[in-house]
PDB file of C-alpha atoms in Angstrom:
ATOM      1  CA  UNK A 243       0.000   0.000   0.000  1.00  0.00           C
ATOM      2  CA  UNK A 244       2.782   2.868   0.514  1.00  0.00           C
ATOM      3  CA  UNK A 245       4.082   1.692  -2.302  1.00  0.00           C
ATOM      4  CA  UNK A 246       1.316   2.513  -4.269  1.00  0.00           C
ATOM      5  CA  UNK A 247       0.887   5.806  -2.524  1.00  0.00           C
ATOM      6  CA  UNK A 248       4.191   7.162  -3.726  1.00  0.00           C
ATOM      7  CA  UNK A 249       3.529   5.899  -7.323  1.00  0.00           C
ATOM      8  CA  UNK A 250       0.333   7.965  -7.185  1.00  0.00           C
ATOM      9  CA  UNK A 251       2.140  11.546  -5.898  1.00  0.00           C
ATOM     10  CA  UNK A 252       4.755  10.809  -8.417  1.00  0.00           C
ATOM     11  CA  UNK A 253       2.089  10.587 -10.586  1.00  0.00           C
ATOM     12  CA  UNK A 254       1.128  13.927 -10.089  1.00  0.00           C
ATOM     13  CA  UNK A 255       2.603  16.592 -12.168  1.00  0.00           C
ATOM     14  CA  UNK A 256       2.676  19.294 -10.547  1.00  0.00           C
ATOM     15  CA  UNK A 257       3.877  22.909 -12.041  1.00  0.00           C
ATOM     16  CA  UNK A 258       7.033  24.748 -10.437  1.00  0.00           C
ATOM     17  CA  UNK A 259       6.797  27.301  -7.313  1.00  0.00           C
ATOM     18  CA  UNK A 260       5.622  30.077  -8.149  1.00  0.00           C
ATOM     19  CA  UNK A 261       7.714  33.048  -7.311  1.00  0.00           C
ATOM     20  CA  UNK A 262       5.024  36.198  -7.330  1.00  0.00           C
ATOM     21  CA  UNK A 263       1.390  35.443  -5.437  1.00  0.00           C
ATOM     22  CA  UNK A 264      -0.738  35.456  -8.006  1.00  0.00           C
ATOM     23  CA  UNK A 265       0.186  33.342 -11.351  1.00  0.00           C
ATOM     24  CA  UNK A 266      -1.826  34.169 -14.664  1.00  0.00           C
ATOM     25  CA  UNK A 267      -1.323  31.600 -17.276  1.00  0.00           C
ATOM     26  CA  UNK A 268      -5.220  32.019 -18.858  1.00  0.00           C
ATOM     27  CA  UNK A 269      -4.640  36.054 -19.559  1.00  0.00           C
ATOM     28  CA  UNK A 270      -8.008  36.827 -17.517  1.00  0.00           C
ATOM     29  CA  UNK A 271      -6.756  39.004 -14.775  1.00  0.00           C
ATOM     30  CA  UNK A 272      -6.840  42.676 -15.481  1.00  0.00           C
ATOM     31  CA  UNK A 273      -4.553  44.020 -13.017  1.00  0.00           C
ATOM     32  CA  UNK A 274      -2.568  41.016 -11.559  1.00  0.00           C
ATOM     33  CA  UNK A 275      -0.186  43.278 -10.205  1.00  0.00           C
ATOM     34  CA  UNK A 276      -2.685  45.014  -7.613  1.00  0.00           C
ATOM     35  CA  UNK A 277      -4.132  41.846  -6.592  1.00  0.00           C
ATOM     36  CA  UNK A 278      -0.372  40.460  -6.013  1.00  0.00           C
ATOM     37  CA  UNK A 279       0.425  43.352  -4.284  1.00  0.00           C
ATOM     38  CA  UNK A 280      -2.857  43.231  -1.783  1.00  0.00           C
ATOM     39  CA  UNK A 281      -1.793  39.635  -1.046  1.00  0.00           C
ATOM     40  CA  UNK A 282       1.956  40.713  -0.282  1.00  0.00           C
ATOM     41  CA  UNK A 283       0.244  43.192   2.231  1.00  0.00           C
ATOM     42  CA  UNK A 284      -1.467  40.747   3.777  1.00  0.00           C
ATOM     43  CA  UNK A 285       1.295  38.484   4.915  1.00  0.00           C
ATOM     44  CA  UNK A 286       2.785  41.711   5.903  1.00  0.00           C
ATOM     45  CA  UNK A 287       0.033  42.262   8.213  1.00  0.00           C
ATOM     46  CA  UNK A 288      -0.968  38.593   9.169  1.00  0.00           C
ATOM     47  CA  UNK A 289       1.994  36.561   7.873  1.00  0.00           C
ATOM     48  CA  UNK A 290      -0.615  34.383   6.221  1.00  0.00           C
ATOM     49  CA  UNK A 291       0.084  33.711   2.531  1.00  0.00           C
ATOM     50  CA  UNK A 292      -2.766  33.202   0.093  1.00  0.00           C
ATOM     51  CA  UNK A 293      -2.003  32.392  -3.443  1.00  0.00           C
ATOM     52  CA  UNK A 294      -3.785  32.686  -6.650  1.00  0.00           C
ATOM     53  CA  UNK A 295      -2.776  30.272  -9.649  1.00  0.00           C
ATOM     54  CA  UNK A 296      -4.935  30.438 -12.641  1.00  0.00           C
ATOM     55  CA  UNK A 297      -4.142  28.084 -16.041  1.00  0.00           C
ATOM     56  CA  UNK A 298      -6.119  26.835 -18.863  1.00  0.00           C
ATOM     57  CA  UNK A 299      -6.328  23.290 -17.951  1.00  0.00           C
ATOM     58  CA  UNK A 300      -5.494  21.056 -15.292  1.00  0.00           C
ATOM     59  CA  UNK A 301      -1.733  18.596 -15.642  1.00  0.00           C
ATOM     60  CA  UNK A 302      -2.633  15.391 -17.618  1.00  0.00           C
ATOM     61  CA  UNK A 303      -3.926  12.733 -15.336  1.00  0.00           C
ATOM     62  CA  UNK A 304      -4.115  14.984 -11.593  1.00  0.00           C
ATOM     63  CA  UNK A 305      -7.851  15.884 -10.470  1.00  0.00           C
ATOM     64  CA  UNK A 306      -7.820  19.302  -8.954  1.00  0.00           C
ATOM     65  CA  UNK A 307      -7.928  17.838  -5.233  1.00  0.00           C
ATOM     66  CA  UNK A 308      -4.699  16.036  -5.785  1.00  0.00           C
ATOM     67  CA  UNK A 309      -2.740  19.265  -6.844  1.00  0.00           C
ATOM     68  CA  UNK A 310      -4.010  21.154  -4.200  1.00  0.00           C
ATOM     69  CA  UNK A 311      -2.911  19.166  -1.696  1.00  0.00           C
ATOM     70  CA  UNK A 312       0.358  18.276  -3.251  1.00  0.00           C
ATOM     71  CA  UNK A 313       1.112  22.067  -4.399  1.00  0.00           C
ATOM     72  CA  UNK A 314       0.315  23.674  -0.623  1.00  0.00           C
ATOM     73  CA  UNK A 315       2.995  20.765   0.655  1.00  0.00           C
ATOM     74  CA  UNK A 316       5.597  21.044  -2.212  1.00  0.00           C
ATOM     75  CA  UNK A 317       5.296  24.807  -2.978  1.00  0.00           C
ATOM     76  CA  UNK A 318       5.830  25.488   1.231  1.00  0.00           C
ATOM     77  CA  UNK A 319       3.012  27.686   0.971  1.00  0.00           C
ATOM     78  CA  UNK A 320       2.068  29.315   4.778  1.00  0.00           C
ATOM     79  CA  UNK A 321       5.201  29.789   7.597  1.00  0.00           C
ATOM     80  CA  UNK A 322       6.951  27.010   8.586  1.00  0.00           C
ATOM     81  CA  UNK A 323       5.325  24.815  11.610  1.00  0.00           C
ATOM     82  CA  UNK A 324       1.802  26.681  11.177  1.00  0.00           C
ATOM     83  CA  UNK A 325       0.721  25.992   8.071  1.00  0.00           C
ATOM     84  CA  UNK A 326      -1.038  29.138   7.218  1.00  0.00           C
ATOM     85  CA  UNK A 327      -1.968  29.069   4.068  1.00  0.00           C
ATOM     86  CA  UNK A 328      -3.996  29.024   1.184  1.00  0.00           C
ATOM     87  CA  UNK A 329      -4.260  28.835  -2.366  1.00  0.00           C
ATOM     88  CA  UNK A 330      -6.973  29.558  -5.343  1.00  0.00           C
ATOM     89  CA  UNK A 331      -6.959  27.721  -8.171  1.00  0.00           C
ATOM     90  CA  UNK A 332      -8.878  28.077 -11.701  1.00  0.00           C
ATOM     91  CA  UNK A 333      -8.784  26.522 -14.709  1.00  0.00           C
ATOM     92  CA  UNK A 334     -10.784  27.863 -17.245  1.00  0.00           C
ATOM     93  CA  UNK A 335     -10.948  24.986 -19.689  1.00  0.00           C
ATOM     94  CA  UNK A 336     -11.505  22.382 -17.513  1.00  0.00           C
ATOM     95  CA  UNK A 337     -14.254  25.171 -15.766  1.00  0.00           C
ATOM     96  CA  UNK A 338     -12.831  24.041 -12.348  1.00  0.00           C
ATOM     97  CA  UNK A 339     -11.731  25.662  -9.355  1.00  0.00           C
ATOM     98  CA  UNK A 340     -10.495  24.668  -5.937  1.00  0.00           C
ATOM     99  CA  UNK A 341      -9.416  26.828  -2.699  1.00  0.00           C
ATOM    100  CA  UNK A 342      -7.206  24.697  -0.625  1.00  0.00           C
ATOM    101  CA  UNK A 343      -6.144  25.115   2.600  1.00  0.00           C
ATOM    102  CA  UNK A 344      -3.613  24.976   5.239  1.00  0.00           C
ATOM    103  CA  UNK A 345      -4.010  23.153   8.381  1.00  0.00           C
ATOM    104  CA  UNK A 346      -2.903  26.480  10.240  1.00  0.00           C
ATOM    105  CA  UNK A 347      -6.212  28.098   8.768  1.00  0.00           C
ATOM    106  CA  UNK A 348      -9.117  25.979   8.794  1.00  0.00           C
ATOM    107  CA  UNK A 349     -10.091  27.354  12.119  1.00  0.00           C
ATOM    108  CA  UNK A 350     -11.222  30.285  10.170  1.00  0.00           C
ATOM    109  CA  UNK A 351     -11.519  29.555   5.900  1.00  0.00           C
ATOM    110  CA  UNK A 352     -13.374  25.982   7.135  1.00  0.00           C
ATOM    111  CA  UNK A 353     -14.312  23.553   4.152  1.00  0.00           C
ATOM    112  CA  UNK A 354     -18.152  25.197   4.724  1.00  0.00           C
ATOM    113  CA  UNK A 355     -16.668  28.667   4.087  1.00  0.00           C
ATOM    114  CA  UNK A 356     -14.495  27.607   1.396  1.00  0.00           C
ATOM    115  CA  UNK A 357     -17.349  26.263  -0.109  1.00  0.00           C
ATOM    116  CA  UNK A 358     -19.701  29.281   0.551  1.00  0.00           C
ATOM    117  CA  UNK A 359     -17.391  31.341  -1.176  1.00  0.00           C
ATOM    118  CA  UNK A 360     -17.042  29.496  -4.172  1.00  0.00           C
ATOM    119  CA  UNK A 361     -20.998  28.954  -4.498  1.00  0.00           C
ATOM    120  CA  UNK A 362     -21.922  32.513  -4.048  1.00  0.00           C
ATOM    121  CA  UNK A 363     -19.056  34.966  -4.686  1.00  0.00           C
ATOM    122  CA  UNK A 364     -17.036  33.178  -7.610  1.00  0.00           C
ATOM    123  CA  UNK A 365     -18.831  31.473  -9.388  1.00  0.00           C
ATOM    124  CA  UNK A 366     -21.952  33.366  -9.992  1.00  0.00           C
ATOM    125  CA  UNK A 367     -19.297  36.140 -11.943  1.00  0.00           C
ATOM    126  CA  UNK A 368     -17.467  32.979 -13.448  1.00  0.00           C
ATOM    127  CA  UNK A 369     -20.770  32.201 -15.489  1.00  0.00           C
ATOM    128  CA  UNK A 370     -21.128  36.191 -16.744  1.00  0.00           C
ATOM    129  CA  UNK A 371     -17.723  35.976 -18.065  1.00  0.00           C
ATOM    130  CA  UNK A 372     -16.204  37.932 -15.736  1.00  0.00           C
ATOM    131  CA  UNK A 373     -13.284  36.132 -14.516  1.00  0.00           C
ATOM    132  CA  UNK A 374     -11.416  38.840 -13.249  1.00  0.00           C
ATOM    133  CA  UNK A 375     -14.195  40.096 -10.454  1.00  0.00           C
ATOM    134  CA  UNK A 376     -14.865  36.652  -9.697  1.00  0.00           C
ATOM    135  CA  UNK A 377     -11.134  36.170  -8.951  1.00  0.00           C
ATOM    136  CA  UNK A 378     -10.829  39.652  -7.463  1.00  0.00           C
ATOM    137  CA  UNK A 379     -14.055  39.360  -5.091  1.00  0.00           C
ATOM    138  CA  UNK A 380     -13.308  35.873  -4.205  1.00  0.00           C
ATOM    139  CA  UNK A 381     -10.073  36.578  -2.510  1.00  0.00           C
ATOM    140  CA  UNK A 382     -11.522  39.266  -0.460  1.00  0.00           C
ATOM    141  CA  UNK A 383     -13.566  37.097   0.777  1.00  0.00           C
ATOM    142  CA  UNK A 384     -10.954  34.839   1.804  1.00  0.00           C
ATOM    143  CA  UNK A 385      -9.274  37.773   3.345  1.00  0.00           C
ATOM    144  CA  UNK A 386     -12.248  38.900   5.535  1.00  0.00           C
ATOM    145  CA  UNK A 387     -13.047  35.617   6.249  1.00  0.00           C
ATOM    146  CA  UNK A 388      -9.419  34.227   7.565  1.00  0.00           C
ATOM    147  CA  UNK A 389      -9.161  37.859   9.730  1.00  0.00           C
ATOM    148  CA  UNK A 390     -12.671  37.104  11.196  1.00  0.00           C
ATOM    149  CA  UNK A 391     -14.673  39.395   9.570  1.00  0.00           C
ATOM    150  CA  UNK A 392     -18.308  37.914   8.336  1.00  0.00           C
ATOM    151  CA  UNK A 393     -18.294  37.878   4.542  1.00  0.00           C
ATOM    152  CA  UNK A 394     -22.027  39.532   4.620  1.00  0.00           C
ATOM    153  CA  UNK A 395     -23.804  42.573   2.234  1.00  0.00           C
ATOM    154  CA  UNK A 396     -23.798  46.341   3.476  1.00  0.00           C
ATOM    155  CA  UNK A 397     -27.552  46.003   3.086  1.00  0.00           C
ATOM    156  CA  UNK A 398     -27.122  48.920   0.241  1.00  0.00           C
ATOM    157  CA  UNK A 399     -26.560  49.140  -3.005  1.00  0.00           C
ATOM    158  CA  UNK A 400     -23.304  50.998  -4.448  1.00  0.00           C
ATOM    159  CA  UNK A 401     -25.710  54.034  -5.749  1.00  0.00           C
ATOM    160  CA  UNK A 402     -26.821  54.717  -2.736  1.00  0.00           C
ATOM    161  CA  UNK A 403     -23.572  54.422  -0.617  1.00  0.00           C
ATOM    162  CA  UNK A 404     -22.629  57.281  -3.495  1.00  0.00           C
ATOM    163  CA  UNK A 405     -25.880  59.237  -2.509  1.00  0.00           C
ATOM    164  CA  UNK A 406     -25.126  63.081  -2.246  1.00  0.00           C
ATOM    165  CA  UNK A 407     -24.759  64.798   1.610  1.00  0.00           C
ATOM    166  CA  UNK A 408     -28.082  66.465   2.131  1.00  0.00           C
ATOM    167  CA  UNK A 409     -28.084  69.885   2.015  1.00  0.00           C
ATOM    168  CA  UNK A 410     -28.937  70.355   5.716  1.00  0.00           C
ATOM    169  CA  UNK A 411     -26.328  68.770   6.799  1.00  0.00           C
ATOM    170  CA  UNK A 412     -23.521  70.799   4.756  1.00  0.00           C
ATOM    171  CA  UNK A 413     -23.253  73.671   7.489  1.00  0.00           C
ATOM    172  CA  UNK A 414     -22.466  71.354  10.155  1.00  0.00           C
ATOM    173  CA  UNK A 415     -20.013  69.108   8.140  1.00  0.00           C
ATOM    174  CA  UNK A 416     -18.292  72.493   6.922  1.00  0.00           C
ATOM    175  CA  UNK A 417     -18.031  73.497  10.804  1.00  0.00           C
ATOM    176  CA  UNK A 418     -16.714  70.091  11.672  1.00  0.00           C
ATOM    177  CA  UNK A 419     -13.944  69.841   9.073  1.00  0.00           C
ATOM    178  CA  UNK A 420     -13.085  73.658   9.912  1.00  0.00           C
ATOM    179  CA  UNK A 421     -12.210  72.727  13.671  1.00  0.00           C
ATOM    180  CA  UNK A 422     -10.793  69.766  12.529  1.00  0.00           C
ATOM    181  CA  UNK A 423      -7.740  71.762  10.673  1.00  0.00           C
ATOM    182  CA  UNK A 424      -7.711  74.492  13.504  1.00  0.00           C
ATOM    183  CA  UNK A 425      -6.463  71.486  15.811  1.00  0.00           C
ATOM    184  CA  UNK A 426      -4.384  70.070  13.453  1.00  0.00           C
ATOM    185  CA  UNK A 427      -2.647  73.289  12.971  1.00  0.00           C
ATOM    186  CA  UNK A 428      -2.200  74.252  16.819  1.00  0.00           C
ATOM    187  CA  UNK A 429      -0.643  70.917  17.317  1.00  0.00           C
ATOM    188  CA  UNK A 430       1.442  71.032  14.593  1.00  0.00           C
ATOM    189  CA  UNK A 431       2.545  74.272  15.867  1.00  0.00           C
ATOM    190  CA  UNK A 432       3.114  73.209  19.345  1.00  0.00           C
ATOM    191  CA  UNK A 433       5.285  70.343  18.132  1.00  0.00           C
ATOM    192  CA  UNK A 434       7.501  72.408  15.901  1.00  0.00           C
ATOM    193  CA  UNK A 435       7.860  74.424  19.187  1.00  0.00           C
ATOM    194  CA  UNK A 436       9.060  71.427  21.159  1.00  0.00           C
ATOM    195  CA  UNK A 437      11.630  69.944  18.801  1.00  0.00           C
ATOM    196  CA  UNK A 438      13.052  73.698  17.820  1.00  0.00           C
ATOM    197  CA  UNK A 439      13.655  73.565  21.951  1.00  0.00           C
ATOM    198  CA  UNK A 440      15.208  70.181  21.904  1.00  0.00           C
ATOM    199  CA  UNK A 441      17.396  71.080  18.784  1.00  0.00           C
ATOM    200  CA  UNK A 442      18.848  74.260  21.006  1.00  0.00           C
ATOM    201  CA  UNK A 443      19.347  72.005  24.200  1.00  0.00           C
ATOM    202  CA  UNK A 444      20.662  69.160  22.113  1.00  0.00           C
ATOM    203  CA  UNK A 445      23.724  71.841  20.579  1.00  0.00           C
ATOM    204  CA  UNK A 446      26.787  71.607  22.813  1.00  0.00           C
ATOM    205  CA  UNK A 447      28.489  74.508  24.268  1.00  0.00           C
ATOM    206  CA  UNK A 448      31.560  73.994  21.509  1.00  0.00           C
ATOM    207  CA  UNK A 449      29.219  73.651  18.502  1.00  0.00           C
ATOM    208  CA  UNK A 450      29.179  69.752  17.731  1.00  0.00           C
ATOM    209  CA  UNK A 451      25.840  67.891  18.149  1.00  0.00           C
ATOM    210  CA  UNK A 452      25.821  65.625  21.337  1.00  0.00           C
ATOM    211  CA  UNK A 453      26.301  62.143  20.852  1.00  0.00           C
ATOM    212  CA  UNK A 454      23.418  60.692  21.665  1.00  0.00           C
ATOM    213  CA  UNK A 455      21.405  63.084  18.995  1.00  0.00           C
ATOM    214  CA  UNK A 456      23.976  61.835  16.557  1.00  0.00           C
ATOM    215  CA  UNK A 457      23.868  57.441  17.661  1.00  0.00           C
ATOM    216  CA  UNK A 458      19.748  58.934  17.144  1.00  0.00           C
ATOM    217  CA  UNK A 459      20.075  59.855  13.513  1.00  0.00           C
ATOM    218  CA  UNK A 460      22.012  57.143  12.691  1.00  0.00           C
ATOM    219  CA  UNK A 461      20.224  54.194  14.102  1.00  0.00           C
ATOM    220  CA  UNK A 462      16.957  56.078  11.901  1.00  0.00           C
ATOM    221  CA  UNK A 463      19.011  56.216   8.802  1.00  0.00           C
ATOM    222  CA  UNK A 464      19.882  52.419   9.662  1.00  0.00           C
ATOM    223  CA  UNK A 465      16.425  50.603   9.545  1.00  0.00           C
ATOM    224  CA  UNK A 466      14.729  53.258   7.166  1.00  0.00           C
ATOM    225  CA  UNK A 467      17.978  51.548   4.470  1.00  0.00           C
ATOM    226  CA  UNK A 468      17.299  48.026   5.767  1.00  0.00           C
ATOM    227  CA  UNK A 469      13.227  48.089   5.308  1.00  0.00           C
ATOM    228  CA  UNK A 470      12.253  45.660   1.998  1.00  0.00           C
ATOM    229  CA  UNK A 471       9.220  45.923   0.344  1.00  0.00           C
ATOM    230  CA  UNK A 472       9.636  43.243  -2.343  1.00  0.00           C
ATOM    231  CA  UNK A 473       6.145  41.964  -3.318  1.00  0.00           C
ATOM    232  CA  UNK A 474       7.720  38.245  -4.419  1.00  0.00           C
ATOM    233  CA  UNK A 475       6.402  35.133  -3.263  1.00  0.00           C
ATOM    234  CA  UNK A 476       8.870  32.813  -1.739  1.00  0.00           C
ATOM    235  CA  UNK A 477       7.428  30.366   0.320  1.00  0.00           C
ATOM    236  CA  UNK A 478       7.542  30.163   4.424  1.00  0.00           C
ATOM    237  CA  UNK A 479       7.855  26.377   5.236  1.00  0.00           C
ATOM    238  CA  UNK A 480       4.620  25.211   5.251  1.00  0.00           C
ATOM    239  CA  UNK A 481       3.865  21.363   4.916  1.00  0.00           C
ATOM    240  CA  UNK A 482       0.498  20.554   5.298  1.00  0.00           C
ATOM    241  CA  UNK A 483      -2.926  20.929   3.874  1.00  0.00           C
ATOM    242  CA  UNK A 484      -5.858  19.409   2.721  1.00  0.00           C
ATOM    243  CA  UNK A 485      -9.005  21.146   3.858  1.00  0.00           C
ATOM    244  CA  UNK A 486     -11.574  23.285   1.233  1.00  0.00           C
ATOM    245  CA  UNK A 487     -13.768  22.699  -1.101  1.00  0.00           C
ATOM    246  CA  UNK A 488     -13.596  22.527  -5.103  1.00  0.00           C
ATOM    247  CA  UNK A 489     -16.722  23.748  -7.604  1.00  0.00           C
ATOM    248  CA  UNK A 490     -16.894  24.454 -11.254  1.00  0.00           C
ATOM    249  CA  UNK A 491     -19.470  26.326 -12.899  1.00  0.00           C
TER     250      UNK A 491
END
């Protein structure tokens, strides 16, 4: 029997690691490079890493299950001893699509959820052709959902979020904003104040700057020169996965 396990993974052939977060093969996205960029933000902010990997069809001879699983393992998607995780797979030929995920996060994107999102948020754009707000609205609902957040409706529509202030309220929004910048002002006044003060306390008697104003500016100019914002997708260690759901349309 393990025999015949192995045979089957080494069946499977599975594409290389992908090196940005979202991988385009079909042509469908419209801006991959915002959506890749929104998903290097959110590791950033979580350390979760969500992929999305789009192609035409699936490898010969691999159901869409069987790459999931194998991909999340062999492409070390999610940090190394949490498993935290996911990717979102479509293939547009085969009219298939899969989000799999990490053991770290099926407390939160469950198979239900998984499955909720593809029913009601993918695929119903899928069928209308539109693959890109599918894709797009799909993974913020994976976002919401992994930070907690109910995936649920405003209860309006977009025309009336956009509705116009009404006229009785424009005095008192005009007042508001004015006070609003008299603050901001003061303070900012106040604080240039302050560090004018420092600066003159700060100045030695013999003209040099102290030294611990000048081990200050240093140790800023140090980390701003060492921050990275790369927004390439290397992998954190993960190793297991498993849980989701699949649906076509």
């Amino acid at each position: 029997m393990p025999g015949c396990v192995l045979l089957l993974l080494a069946a499977i052939s599975l594409p290389a690691k992908p090196d940005h977060y979202v991988t385009d093969h079909a042509g469908v996205l419209k801006n991959a490079d915002s959506l890749n960029e929104k998903l290097a933000q959110f590791e950033r902010e979580t350390s979760d890493q969500i992929l999305v990997y789009i192609d035409r069809k699936l490898p010969a001879h691999t159901t869409i299950e069987e790459m999931g699983s194998e991909a999340i393992k062999q492409w070390g998607v999610g940090q190394k001893g949490k498993d935290n995780g996911a990717i979102l797979f479509v293939f547009i030929a085969d009219r298939k699509m899969r989000i799999e995920v990490g053991y770290g996060l099926e407390g939160s994107l469950t198979d239900a959820k998984s499955k909720r999102i593809i029913e009601t948020v993918i695929k119903p754009k899928f069928r209308s052709g539109d693959y890109w707000a599918g894709i797009d609205h799909g993974v913020d609902a994976m976002l919401a959902t992994i930070r907690g957040e109910p995936y649920r409706g405003t209860g309006r529509t977009v025309a009336q979020t956009r509705a116009p202030v009404p006229v009785h309220t424009i005095p008192f929004v005009v007042g508001a904003v004015g006070f609003v910048m008299f603050f901001a002002v003061f303070i900012w006044i106040i604080v240039a104040l302050t560090k004018r003060i420092q600066r003159g306390t700060s100045y030695s008697s013999s003209g040099s700057w102290s030294s611990e104003s000048s081990s200050s500016s240093w140790s800023s100019s140090d980390s701003s020169s060492s921050s990275f914002s790369s927004s390439d997708f290397s992998g954190g260690g993960g190793s297991g996965g498993g849980g989701g759901a699949s649906g076509s349309w």
